[in-house]
Every structure is written in C-alpha cells, then in structure tokens.
Amino acid sequence: IELINLLEHDDRRVRQRAQFALADRGALKSLLEVSTDTSRDVLARIHAIWGLGQLSRKKAVNYQTIVSLLKDSHAEVRRNAIVVLGDGHFPQAVPHLINVLDEKNERKCSPAEKAAAAIALGRIARHEGKTLARAVPALLDTLANNKNVDPVLRCAACSSLSVCATADQLVQCVSDTRQPVRLGAVVALARIHSHRLGAFLSDVNDQVVTEAARGLYGNGDEESLRALSKLGGKPNVSKIAQRYAVAASFRRGGLPE
C-alpha cells in the first residue's frame, strides 16, 4: 500500500522507484487498479501504466489489460497506454491502434495520440519483421487529414509507413490527389533508400519533387543518380531540385541528361 501511495509523490524520482519496485514484485493487480482509478492523480496512473509496460515485456501482462485504457477519459493516460502497446510489440493490438488513427473526434483522440499510435505500429511491424499492409490506408489518411500542419504527426506517420508499407504501396501514391499523402510516400521511400522515388520527379508539386530529388541523391546508387540527373533539363523545377540534379550528374561524370 505504501508503494502504491508513493506513485503520487511530488518527486519524480520517488514515483519512479515505487513503480520499479512494484514491477519487480510483479504487483499486476495493484498497478492495474491504480492505472484505471480515475480518482487518482494522473501522474500516478501514468507510472502504473509504465509499470504494466515493464511487466508486459516479461510476458506477465495480457495486451487486453492495456487496450482497455484506450477508452479512458484522460488523453495522457490513453497516449501512454498506446506507447506501452508499441513497446510491448503486441501484434494483437494492431486493430486497436488503427482505430486510434481512424478516430475523427480530437476530443477522443489528440494528434499526440495518433502520433504515438503510428510509432507503435511501426515498432510492432519492425519487431515482427514484416509489413503491416492493413495499417497503410489509416496511415495515409492520417497524413491527408493532418494537411502538413503537425510536423510531429507527419514524421511519425512517415516513419511508420517506411516499415509498414511495401515499396509498391508507396509508389502507388504517385496518383493520389492529396499532396500530403504523396509527400509522405516520398519521405517513406527515402527512408528505405528506394530508387523508385524517380516516379515522383514529375509531380505537379515542387515540395514533392524536391523531397524526391533529395532522397534519390541521398541513395547514391547508379539507378537513383541516373533518374535524378534527367531532372536537370526539365523546365519549372525548383532551384534546390536542379542543384541535386547537377550534383548527381557530376557524381556520374557527365552533364545533366
């Protein structure tokens, strides 16, 4: 009981030591009670959730125990539950994380929660060693709805796409009418060093073309540099993209094609 009460202590170091002590003792019931007790201080609840996360990594907690917290009324409780699901690499939690991304009501799901869900999906996919095709539509819609407003959410979605989506799925976005989706696909392709970024060099948006050029130049392989060098002779290309094209031609040992 004393350790549980210390989760509400003013000093973070004391709260954290109490959390670790409860986790070391396998106090699943106590941590669960605190995490779901809405009358307790929110910091105590968050430490309890972190304690559940420690137990989950020891396979001592069922994912459903943490999923139930996604319906909590407090945004920080929900966000930390999402983080724990990602850190615990629970593949069974994927549908619930997708639901977080699909939630339209910001009162029920903040941008910070969506960013955490995107990161969690990426961590699960990376741990499983395979893509998560079913999560891709939700991630693309998240980019579209964000409209490049929240850079943290955009970065989280792009990072997750680079793990969850295949190169084919990302290249298909070249025909998507939503600029944030095309831009996100380019960033994701650049993260996996794909030469197929060349498909976006004819985009109508300068930002998409510039990011594709930056990614191709960063790849450094012959196929990427060949595609990029062809950009130098095209009209209405941003100066930054032109510089990448010239630099690519220089690296290949010739003039822009």
PDB file of C-alpha atoms in Angstrom:
ATOM      1  CA  ILE A   1       0.000   0.000   0.000  1.00  0.00           C
ATOM      2  CA  GLU A   2       2.835   2.389   0.816  1.00  0.00           C
ATOM      3  CA  LEU A   3       4.462   1.801  -2.581  1.00  0.00           C
ATOM      4  CA  ILE A   4       1.147   2.486  -4.298  1.00  0.00           C
ATOM      5  CA  ASN A   5       0.769   5.770  -2.421  1.00  0.00           C
ATOM      6  CA  LEU A   6       4.313   6.754  -3.394  1.00  0.00           C
ATOM      7  CA  LEU A   7       3.207   6.745  -7.035  1.00  0.00           C
ATOM      8  CA  GLU A   8       1.555  10.080  -6.194  1.00  0.00           C
ATOM      9  CA  HIS A   9       4.660  11.584  -4.598  1.00  0.00           C
ATOM     10  CA  ASP A  10       5.725  15.077  -5.702  1.00  0.00           C
ATOM     11  CA  ASP A  11       9.248  13.910  -6.571  1.00  0.00           C
ATOM     12  CA  ARG A  12       9.503  12.070  -9.885  1.00  0.00           C
ATOM     13  CA  ARG A  13      12.450  10.010  -8.627  1.00  0.00           C
ATOM     14  CA  VAL A  14      10.374   8.659  -5.767  1.00  0.00           C
ATOM     15  CA  ARG A  15       7.462   7.859  -8.080  1.00  0.00           C
ATOM     16  CA  GLN A  16       9.774   6.050 -10.469  1.00  0.00           C
ATOM     17  CA  ARG A  17      11.419   3.964  -7.732  1.00  0.00           C
ATOM     18  CA  ALA A  18       7.993   2.983  -6.446  1.00  0.00           C
ATOM     19  CA  GLN A  19       6.999   2.000  -9.982  1.00  0.00           C
ATOM     20  CA  PHE A  20      10.108  -0.145 -10.419  1.00  0.00           C
ATOM     21  CA  ALA A  21       9.631  -1.773  -7.014  1.00  0.00           C
ATOM     22  CA  LEU A  22       6.029  -2.696  -7.836  1.00  0.00           C
ATOM     23  CA  ALA A  23       7.076  -4.073 -11.220  1.00  0.00           C
ATOM     24  CA  ASP A  24       9.897  -6.106  -9.666  1.00  0.00           C
ATOM     25  CA  ARG A  25       7.395  -7.631  -7.251  1.00  0.00           C
ATOM     26  CA  GLY A  26       5.010  -8.469 -10.069  1.00  0.00           C
ATOM     27  CA  ALA A  27       2.252  -6.392  -8.470  1.00  0.00           C
ATOM     28  CA  LEU A  28      -0.018  -6.686 -11.504  1.00  0.00           C
ATOM     29  CA  LYS A  29      -3.266  -6.265  -9.573  1.00  0.00           C
ATOM     30  CA  SER A  30      -2.078  -3.126  -7.761  1.00  0.00           C
ATOM     31  CA  LEU A  31      -0.713  -1.499 -10.915  1.00  0.00           C
ATOM     32  CA  LEU A  32      -3.898  -2.283 -12.798  1.00  0.00           C
ATOM     33  CA  GLU A  33      -6.057  -0.808 -10.043  1.00  0.00           C
ATOM     34  CA  VAL A  34      -4.079   2.436  -9.990  1.00  0.00           C
ATOM     35  CA  SER A  35      -3.995   2.758 -13.791  1.00  0.00           C
ATOM     36  CA  THR A  36      -7.796   2.513 -14.009  1.00  0.00           C
ATOM     37  CA  ASP A  37      -8.634   4.580 -10.919  1.00  0.00           C
ATOM     38  CA  THR A  38      -9.862   7.923 -12.283  1.00  0.00           C
ATOM     39  CA  SER A  39      -9.865   9.456  -8.793  1.00  0.00           C
ATOM     40  CA  ARG A  40      -6.081   9.172  -8.534  1.00  0.00           C
ATOM     41  CA  ASP A  41      -3.539  11.728  -9.706  1.00  0.00           C
ATOM     42  CA  VAL A  42      -2.838  11.328 -13.420  1.00  0.00           C
ATOM     43  CA  LEU A  43       0.935  11.015 -12.816  1.00  0.00           C
ATOM     44  CA  ALA A  44       0.324   8.055 -10.523  1.00  0.00           C
ATOM     45  CA  ARG A  45      -1.809   6.451 -13.227  1.00  0.00           C
ATOM     46  CA  ILE A  46       0.873   7.019 -15.852  1.00  0.00           C
ATOM     47  CA  HIS A  47       3.551   5.441 -13.643  1.00  0.00           C
ATOM     48  CA  ALA A  48       1.228   2.488 -13.106  1.00  0.00           C
ATOM     49  CA  ILE A  49       0.862   2.148 -16.884  1.00  0.00           C
ATOM     50  CA  TRP A  50       4.624   2.230 -17.259  1.00  0.00           C
ATOM     51  CA  GLY A  51       4.833  -0.481 -14.609  1.00  0.00           C
ATOM     52  CA  LEU A  52       2.373  -2.561 -16.629  1.00  0.00           C
ATOM     53  CA  GLY A  53       4.649  -1.975 -19.610  1.00  0.00           C
ATOM     54  CA  GLN A  54       7.592  -3.385 -17.679  1.00  0.00           C
ATOM     55  CA  LEU A  55       5.557  -6.469 -16.834  1.00  0.00           C
ATOM     56  CA  SER A  56       4.377  -6.796 -20.438  1.00  0.00           C
ATOM     57  CA  ARG A  57       7.981  -7.122 -21.574  1.00  0.00           C
ATOM     58  CA  LYS A  58       8.258 -10.042 -19.171  1.00  0.00           C
ATOM     59  CA  LYS A  59       5.134 -11.537 -20.774  1.00  0.00           C
ATOM     60  CA  ALA A  60       3.321 -11.123 -17.452  1.00  0.00           C
ATOM     61  CA  VAL A  61       0.519  -8.919 -18.821  1.00  0.00           C
ATOM     62  CA  ASN A  62      -2.145  -9.650 -21.423  1.00  0.00           C
ATOM     63  CA  TYR A  63      -2.425  -6.955 -24.082  1.00  0.00           C
ATOM     64  CA  GLN A  64      -6.172  -6.646 -23.419  1.00  0.00           C
ATOM     65  CA  THR A  65      -5.360  -5.291 -19.980  1.00  0.00           C
ATOM     66  CA  ILE A  66      -3.681  -2.291 -21.582  1.00  0.00           C
ATOM     67  CA  VAL A  67      -6.077  -1.956 -24.529  1.00  0.00           C
ATOM     68  CA  SER A  68      -8.918  -1.235 -22.116  1.00  0.00           C
ATOM     69  CA  LEU A  69      -7.143   2.012 -21.177  1.00  0.00           C
ATOM     70  CA  LEU A  70      -7.551   3.350 -24.727  1.00  0.00           C
ATOM     71  CA  LYS A  71     -11.119   4.301 -23.792  1.00  0.00           C
ATOM     72  CA  ASP A  72     -10.052   6.355 -20.776  1.00  0.00           C
ATOM     73  CA  SER A  73     -11.261   9.946 -20.469  1.00  0.00           C
ATOM     74  CA  HIS A  74      -7.749  11.392 -19.978  1.00  0.00           C
ATOM     75  CA  ALA A  75      -5.652  11.945 -23.112  1.00  0.00           C
ATOM     76  CA  GLU A  76      -2.284  11.318 -21.414  1.00  0.00           C
ATOM     77  CA  VAL A  77      -3.490   8.034 -19.988  1.00  0.00           C
ATOM     78  CA  ARG A  78      -4.581   6.935 -23.450  1.00  0.00           C
ATOM     79  CA  ARG A  79      -1.345   8.110 -25.065  1.00  0.00           C
ATOM     80  CA  ASN A  80       0.870   6.270 -22.598  1.00  0.00           C
ATOM     81  CA  ALA A  81      -1.201   3.114 -22.999  1.00  0.00           C
ATOM     82  CA  ILE A  82      -0.583   3.354 -26.756  1.00  0.00           C
ATOM     83  CA  VAL A  83       3.157   3.752 -26.171  1.00  0.00           C
ATOM     84  CA  VAL A  84       3.207   0.676 -23.930  1.00  0.00           C
ATOM     85  CA  LEU A  85       1.369  -1.382 -26.560  1.00  0.00           C
ATOM     86  CA  GLY A  86       4.037  -0.433 -29.099  1.00  0.00           C
ATOM     87  CA  ASP A  87       6.926  -1.075 -26.738  1.00  0.00           C
ATOM     88  CA  GLY A  88       5.409  -4.444 -25.850  1.00  0.00           C
ATOM     89  CA  HIS A  89       5.234  -5.404 -29.560  1.00  0.00           C
ATOM     90  CA  PHE A  90       1.677  -6.771 -29.288  1.00  0.00           C
ATOM     91  CA  PRO A  91       0.541  -7.754 -32.813  1.00  0.00           C
ATOM     92  CA  GLN A  92      -2.963  -8.320 -31.427  1.00  0.00           C
ATOM     93  CA  ALA A  93      -3.153  -4.605 -30.646  1.00  0.00           C
ATOM     94  CA  VAL A  94      -2.799  -3.563 -34.309  1.00  0.00           C
ATOM     95  CA  PRO A  95      -6.580  -3.236 -34.980  1.00  0.00           C
ATOM     96  CA  HIS A  96      -6.963  -1.065 -31.872  1.00  0.00           C
ATOM     97  CA  LEU A  97      -4.074   1.173 -32.937  1.00  0.00           C
ATOM     98  CA  ILE A  98      -5.601   1.518 -36.400  1.00  0.00           C
ATOM     99  CA  ASN A  99      -8.856   2.585 -34.735  1.00  0.00           C
ATOM    100  CA  VAL A 100      -6.912   5.321 -32.948  1.00  0.00           C
ATOM    101  CA  LEU A 101      -5.674   6.654 -36.298  1.00  0.00           C
ATOM    102  CA  ASP A 102      -9.196   6.481 -37.757  1.00  0.00           C
ATOM    103  CA  GLU A 103     -10.780   8.462 -34.908  1.00  0.00           C
ATOM    104  CA  LYS A 104     -12.036  11.809 -36.236  1.00  0.00           C
ATOM    105  CA  ASN A 105     -13.016  13.405 -32.940  1.00  0.00           C
ATOM    106  CA  GLU A 106      -9.987  15.224 -31.464  1.00  0.00           C
ATOM    107  CA  ARG A 107     -11.627  15.200 -28.034  1.00  0.00           C
ATOM    108  CA  LYS A 108     -11.456  11.417 -28.109  1.00  0.00           C
ATOM    109  CA  CYS A 109      -8.068  11.239 -29.782  1.00  0.00           C
ATOM    110  CA  SER A 110      -5.470  14.013 -29.877  1.00  0.00           C
ATOM    111  CA  PRO A 111      -2.754  14.405 -32.554  1.00  0.00           C
ATOM    112  CA  ALA A 112      -0.224  13.258 -29.926  1.00  0.00           C
ATOM    113  CA  GLU A 113      -2.147  10.005 -29.520  1.00  0.00           C
ATOM    114  CA  LYS A 114      -2.257   9.490 -33.279  1.00  0.00           C
ATOM    115  CA  ALA A 115       1.499  10.076 -33.488  1.00  0.00           C
ATOM    116  CA  ALA A 116       2.046   7.544 -30.702  1.00  0.00           C
ATOM    117  CA  ALA A 117      -0.199   5.033 -32.493  1.00  0.00           C
ATOM    118  CA  ALA A 118       1.716   5.464 -35.753  1.00  0.00           C
ATOM    119  CA  ILE A 119       5.031   4.919 -33.971  1.00  0.00           C
ATOM    120  CA  ALA A 120       3.614   1.896 -32.135  1.00  0.00           C
ATOM    121  CA  LEU A 121       2.502   0.308 -35.420  1.00  0.00           C
ATOM    122  CA  GLY A 122       5.993   0.809 -36.826  1.00  0.00           C
ATOM    123  CA  ARG A 123       7.598  -0.798 -33.796  1.00  0.00           C
ATOM    124  CA  ILE A 124       5.302  -3.802 -33.986  1.00  0.00           C
ATOM    125  CA  ALA A 125       5.984  -4.226 -37.713  1.00  0.00           C
ATOM    126  CA  ARG A 126       9.741  -3.942 -37.191  1.00  0.00           C
ATOM    127  CA  HIS A 127       9.655  -6.468 -34.343  1.00  0.00           C
ATOM    128  CA  GLU A 128       7.562  -8.909 -36.403  1.00  0.00           C
ATOM    129  CA  GLY A 129       9.943  -8.489 -39.327  1.00  0.00           C
ATOM    130  CA  LYS A 130       7.161  -7.947 -41.867  1.00  0.00           C
ATOM    131  CA  THR A 131       4.995  -5.198 -43.289  1.00  0.00           C
ATOM    132  CA  LEU A 132       1.537  -4.300 -41.960  1.00  0.00           C
ATOM    133  CA  ALA A 133      -0.451  -3.715 -45.131  1.00  0.00           C
ATOM    134  CA  ARG A 134      -3.738  -3.290 -43.239  1.00  0.00           C
ATOM    135  CA  ALA A 135      -2.327  -0.272 -41.392  1.00  0.00           C
ATOM    136  CA  VAL A 136      -1.260   1.586 -44.544  1.00  0.00           C
ATOM    137  CA  PRO A 137      -4.650   3.123 -45.503  1.00  0.00           C
ATOM    138  CA  ALA A 138      -5.076   4.538 -41.990  1.00  0.00           C
ATOM    139  CA  LEU A 139      -1.566   5.995 -42.039  1.00  0.00           C
ATOM    140  CA  LEU A 140      -2.153   7.616 -45.437  1.00  0.00           C
ATOM    141  CA  ASP A 141      -5.467   9.058 -44.276  1.00  0.00           C
ATOM    142  CA  THR A 142      -3.708  10.412 -41.196  1.00  0.00           C
ATOM    143  CA  LEU A 143      -1.267  12.269 -43.441  1.00  0.00           C
ATOM    144  CA  ALA A 144      -4.107  13.601 -45.566  1.00  0.00           C
ATOM    145  CA  ASN A 145      -6.162  14.793 -42.598  1.00  0.00           C
ATOM    146  CA  ASN A 146      -3.123  16.392 -40.989  1.00  0.00           C
ATOM    147  CA  LYS A 147      -2.563  18.557 -44.103  1.00  0.00           C
ATOM    148  CA  ASN A 148       1.107  19.073 -43.176  1.00  0.00           C
ATOM    149  CA  VAL A 149       0.058  21.083 -40.107  1.00  0.00           C
ATOM    150  CA  ASP A 150       1.546  18.986 -37.285  1.00  0.00           C
ATOM    151  CA  PRO A 151       5.185  18.096 -38.123  1.00  0.00           C
ATOM    152  CA  VAL A 152       5.399  15.545 -35.289  1.00  0.00           C
ATOM    153  CA  LEU A 153       2.369  13.625 -36.540  1.00  0.00           C
ATOM    154  CA  ARG A 154       3.635  13.785 -40.130  1.00  0.00           C
ATOM    155  CA  CYS A 155       7.067  12.483 -39.101  1.00  0.00           C
ATOM    156  CA  ALA A 156       5.511   9.649 -37.074  1.00  0.00           C
ATOM    157  CA  ALA A 157       3.261   8.583 -39.956  1.00  0.00           C
ATOM    158  CA  CYS A 158       6.109   8.696 -42.489  1.00  0.00           C
ATOM    159  CA  SER A 159       8.390   6.716 -40.205  1.00  0.00           C
ATOM    160  CA  SER A 160       5.703   4.090 -39.690  1.00  0.00           C
ATOM    161  CA  LEU A 161       4.951   3.882 -43.420  1.00  0.00           C
ATOM    162  CA  SER A 162       8.605   3.131 -44.137  1.00  0.00           C
ATOM    163  CA  VAL A 163       8.210  -0.053 -42.086  1.00  0.00           C
ATOM    164  CA  CYS A 164       4.549  -0.981 -42.552  1.00  0.00           C
ATOM    165  CA  ALA A 165       4.187  -0.372 -46.306  1.00  0.00           C
ATOM    166  CA  THR A 166       5.826  -2.086 -49.240  1.00  0.00           C
ATOM    167  CA  ALA A 167       7.598  -0.060 -51.920  1.00  0.00           C
ATOM    168  CA  ASP A 168       4.759  -0.941 -54.316  1.00  0.00           C
ATOM    169  CA  GLN A 169       2.156   0.516 -51.961  1.00  0.00           C
ATOM    170  CA  LEU A 170       4.150   3.716 -51.591  1.00  0.00           C
ATOM    171  CA  VAL A 171       4.765   4.140 -55.331  1.00  0.00           C
ATOM    172  CA  GLN A 172       1.023   3.768 -55.973  1.00  0.00           C
ATOM    173  CA  CYS A 173       0.583   7.038 -54.073  1.00  0.00           C
ATOM    174  CA  VAL A 174       2.034   8.883 -57.095  1.00  0.00           C
ATOM    175  CA  SER A 175      -1.514   9.099 -58.475  1.00  0.00           C
ATOM    176  CA  ASP A 176      -3.092  10.174 -55.174  1.00  0.00           C
ATOM    177  CA  THR A 177      -4.687  13.615 -55.478  1.00  0.00           C
ATOM    178  CA  ARG A 178      -3.745  14.540 -51.878  1.00  0.00           C
ATOM    179  CA  GLN A 179      -0.388  16.328 -51.720  1.00  0.00           C
ATOM    180  CA  PRO A 180       0.363  15.372 -48.068  1.00  0.00           C
ATOM    181  CA  VAL A 181      -0.049  11.704 -48.999  1.00  0.00           C
ATOM    182  CA  ARG A 182       2.354  11.945 -51.950  1.00  0.00           C
ATOM    183  CA  LEU A 183       4.845  13.868 -49.825  1.00  0.00           C
ATOM    184  CA  GLY A 184       4.608  11.272 -47.054  1.00  0.00           C
ATOM    185  CA  ALA A 185       5.129   8.436 -49.523  1.00  0.00           C
ATOM    186  CA  VAL A 186       8.253  10.165 -50.846  1.00  0.00           C
ATOM    187  CA  VAL A 187       9.688  10.592 -47.358  1.00  0.00           C
ATOM    188  CA  ALA A 188       8.933   6.939 -46.549  1.00  0.00           C
ATOM    189  CA  LEU A 189      10.589   5.748 -49.773  1.00  0.00           C
ATOM    190  CA  ALA A 190      13.608   7.901 -48.996  1.00  0.00           C
ATOM    191  CA  ARG A 191      13.882   6.274 -45.571  1.00  0.00           C
ATOM    192  CA  ILE A 192      14.150   2.830 -47.166  1.00  0.00           C
ATOM    193  CA  HIS A 193      16.577   4.150 -49.848  1.00  0.00           C
ATOM    194  CA  SER A 194      14.376   3.150 -52.773  1.00  0.00           C
ATOM    195  CA  HIS A 195      15.345   4.179 -56.299  1.00  0.00           C
ATOM    196  CA  ARG A 196      11.627   4.146 -57.136  1.00  0.00           C
ATOM    197  CA  LEU A 197      11.476   7.711 -55.865  1.00  0.00           C
ATOM    198  CA  GLY A 198      12.040   8.615 -59.515  1.00  0.00           C
ATOM    199  CA  ALA A 199       8.324   8.099 -60.126  1.00  0.00           C
ATOM    200  CA  PHE A 200       7.647  11.300 -58.166  1.00  0.00           C
ATOM    201  CA  LEU A 201      10.009  13.551 -60.136  1.00  0.00           C
ATOM    202  CA  SER A 202       7.156  14.514 -62.475  1.00  0.00           C
ATOM    203  CA  ASP A 203       4.842  15.568 -59.662  1.00  0.00           C
ATOM    204  CA  VAL A 204       2.983  18.871 -60.006  1.00  0.00           C
ATOM    205  CA  ASN A 205       4.042  19.970 -56.518  1.00  0.00           C
ATOM    206  CA  ASP A 206       7.522  21.464 -56.047  1.00  0.00           C
ATOM    207  CA  GLN A 207       7.855  20.195 -52.481  1.00  0.00           C
ATOM    208  CA  VAL A 208       7.188  16.596 -53.540  1.00  0.00           C
ATOM    209  CA  VAL A 209       9.702  16.849 -56.398  1.00  0.00           C
ATOM    210  CA  THR A 210      12.328  18.428 -54.146  1.00  0.00           C
ATOM    211  CA  GLU A 211      11.959  15.741 -51.498  1.00  0.00           C
ATOM    212  CA  ALA A 212      12.145  13.031 -54.162  1.00  0.00           C
ATOM    213  CA  ALA A 213      15.323  14.616 -55.527  1.00  0.00           C
ATOM    214  CA  ARG A 214      16.814  14.835 -52.048  1.00  0.00           C
ATOM    215  CA  GLY A 215      16.023  11.175 -51.421  1.00  0.00           C
ATOM    216  CA  LEU A 216      17.467   9.996 -54.722  1.00  0.00           C
ATOM    217  CA  TYR A 217      20.668  11.951 -54.154  1.00  0.00           C
ATOM    218  CA  GLY A 218      20.938  10.509 -50.662  1.00  0.00           C
ATOM    219  CA  ASN A 219      20.598   6.978 -52.039  1.00  0.00           C
ATOM    220  CA  GLY A 220      23.751   7.460 -54.106  1.00  0.00           C
ATOM    221  CA  ASP A 221      23.302   4.342 -56.259  1.00  0.00           C
ATOM    222  CA  GLU A 222      23.676   4.490 -60.027  1.00  0.00           C
ATOM    223  CA  GLU A 223      19.976   3.980 -60.792  1.00  0.00           C
ATOM    224  CA  SER A 224      18.912   6.762 -58.425  1.00  0.00           C
ATOM    225  CA  LEU A 225      21.523   9.186 -59.755  1.00  0.00           C
ATOM    226  CA  ARG A 226      20.604   8.410 -63.372  1.00  0.00           C
ATOM    227  CA  ALA A 227      16.931   9.199 -62.718  1.00  0.00           C
ATOM    228  CA  LEU A 228      17.847  12.367 -60.846  1.00  0.00           C
ATOM    229  CA  SER A 229      20.266  13.648 -63.490  1.00  0.00           C
ATOM    230  CA  LYS A 230      17.415  13.678 -66.034  1.00  0.00           C
ATOM    231  CA  LEU A 231      15.657  16.277 -63.916  1.00  0.00           C
ATOM    232  CA  GLY A 232      18.221  18.963 -64.741  1.00  0.00           C
ATOM    233  CA  GLY A 233      16.904  19.592 -68.242  1.00  0.00           C
ATOM    234  CA  LYS A 234      13.258  19.943 -67.272  1.00  0.00           C
ATOM    235  CA  PRO A 235      11.573  23.366 -67.014  1.00  0.00           C
ATOM    236  CA  ASN A 236       9.776  24.733 -63.951  1.00  0.00           C
ATOM    237  CA  VAL A 237      11.891  22.779 -61.487  1.00  0.00           C
ATOM    238  CA  SER A 238      12.871  24.350 -58.173  1.00  0.00           C
ATOM    239  CA  LYS A 239      16.449  25.566 -57.806  1.00  0.00           C
ATOM    240  CA  ILE A 240      17.070  23.084 -54.996  1.00  0.00           C
ATOM    241  CA  ALA A 241      15.978  20.152 -57.166  1.00  0.00           C
ATOM    242  CA  GLN A 242      18.111  21.456 -60.041  1.00  0.00           C
ATOM    243  CA  ARG A 243      21.149  21.573 -57.768  1.00  0.00           C
ATOM    244  CA  TYR A 244      20.581  17.958 -56.797  1.00  0.00           C
ATOM    245  CA  ALA A 245      20.290  17.058 -60.491  1.00  0.00           C
ATOM    246  CA  VAL A 246      23.543  18.838 -61.343  1.00  0.00           C
ATOM    247  CA  ALA A 247      25.308  17.248 -58.381  1.00  0.00           C
ATOM    248  CA  ALA A 248      24.021  13.820 -59.452  1.00  0.00           C
ATOM    249  CA  SER A 249      25.367  14.383 -62.960  1.00  0.00           C
ATOM    250  CA  PHE A 250      28.713  15.441 -61.520  1.00  0.00           C
ATOM    251  CA  ARG A 251      28.900  12.284 -59.442  1.00  0.00           C
ATOM    252  CA  ARG A 252      28.155  10.242 -62.553  1.00  0.00           C
ATOM    253  CA  GLY A 253      30.787  12.133 -64.517  1.00  0.00           C
ATOM    254  CA  GLY A 254      28.677  13.946 -67.099  1.00  0.00           C
ATOM    255  CA  LEU A 255      26.291  16.785 -67.910  1.00  0.00           C
ATOM    256  CA  PRO A 256      22.603  16.702 -66.921  1.00  0.00           C
ATOM    257  CA  GLU A 257      20.763  14.439 -69.318  1.00  0.00           C
TER     258      GLU A 257
END
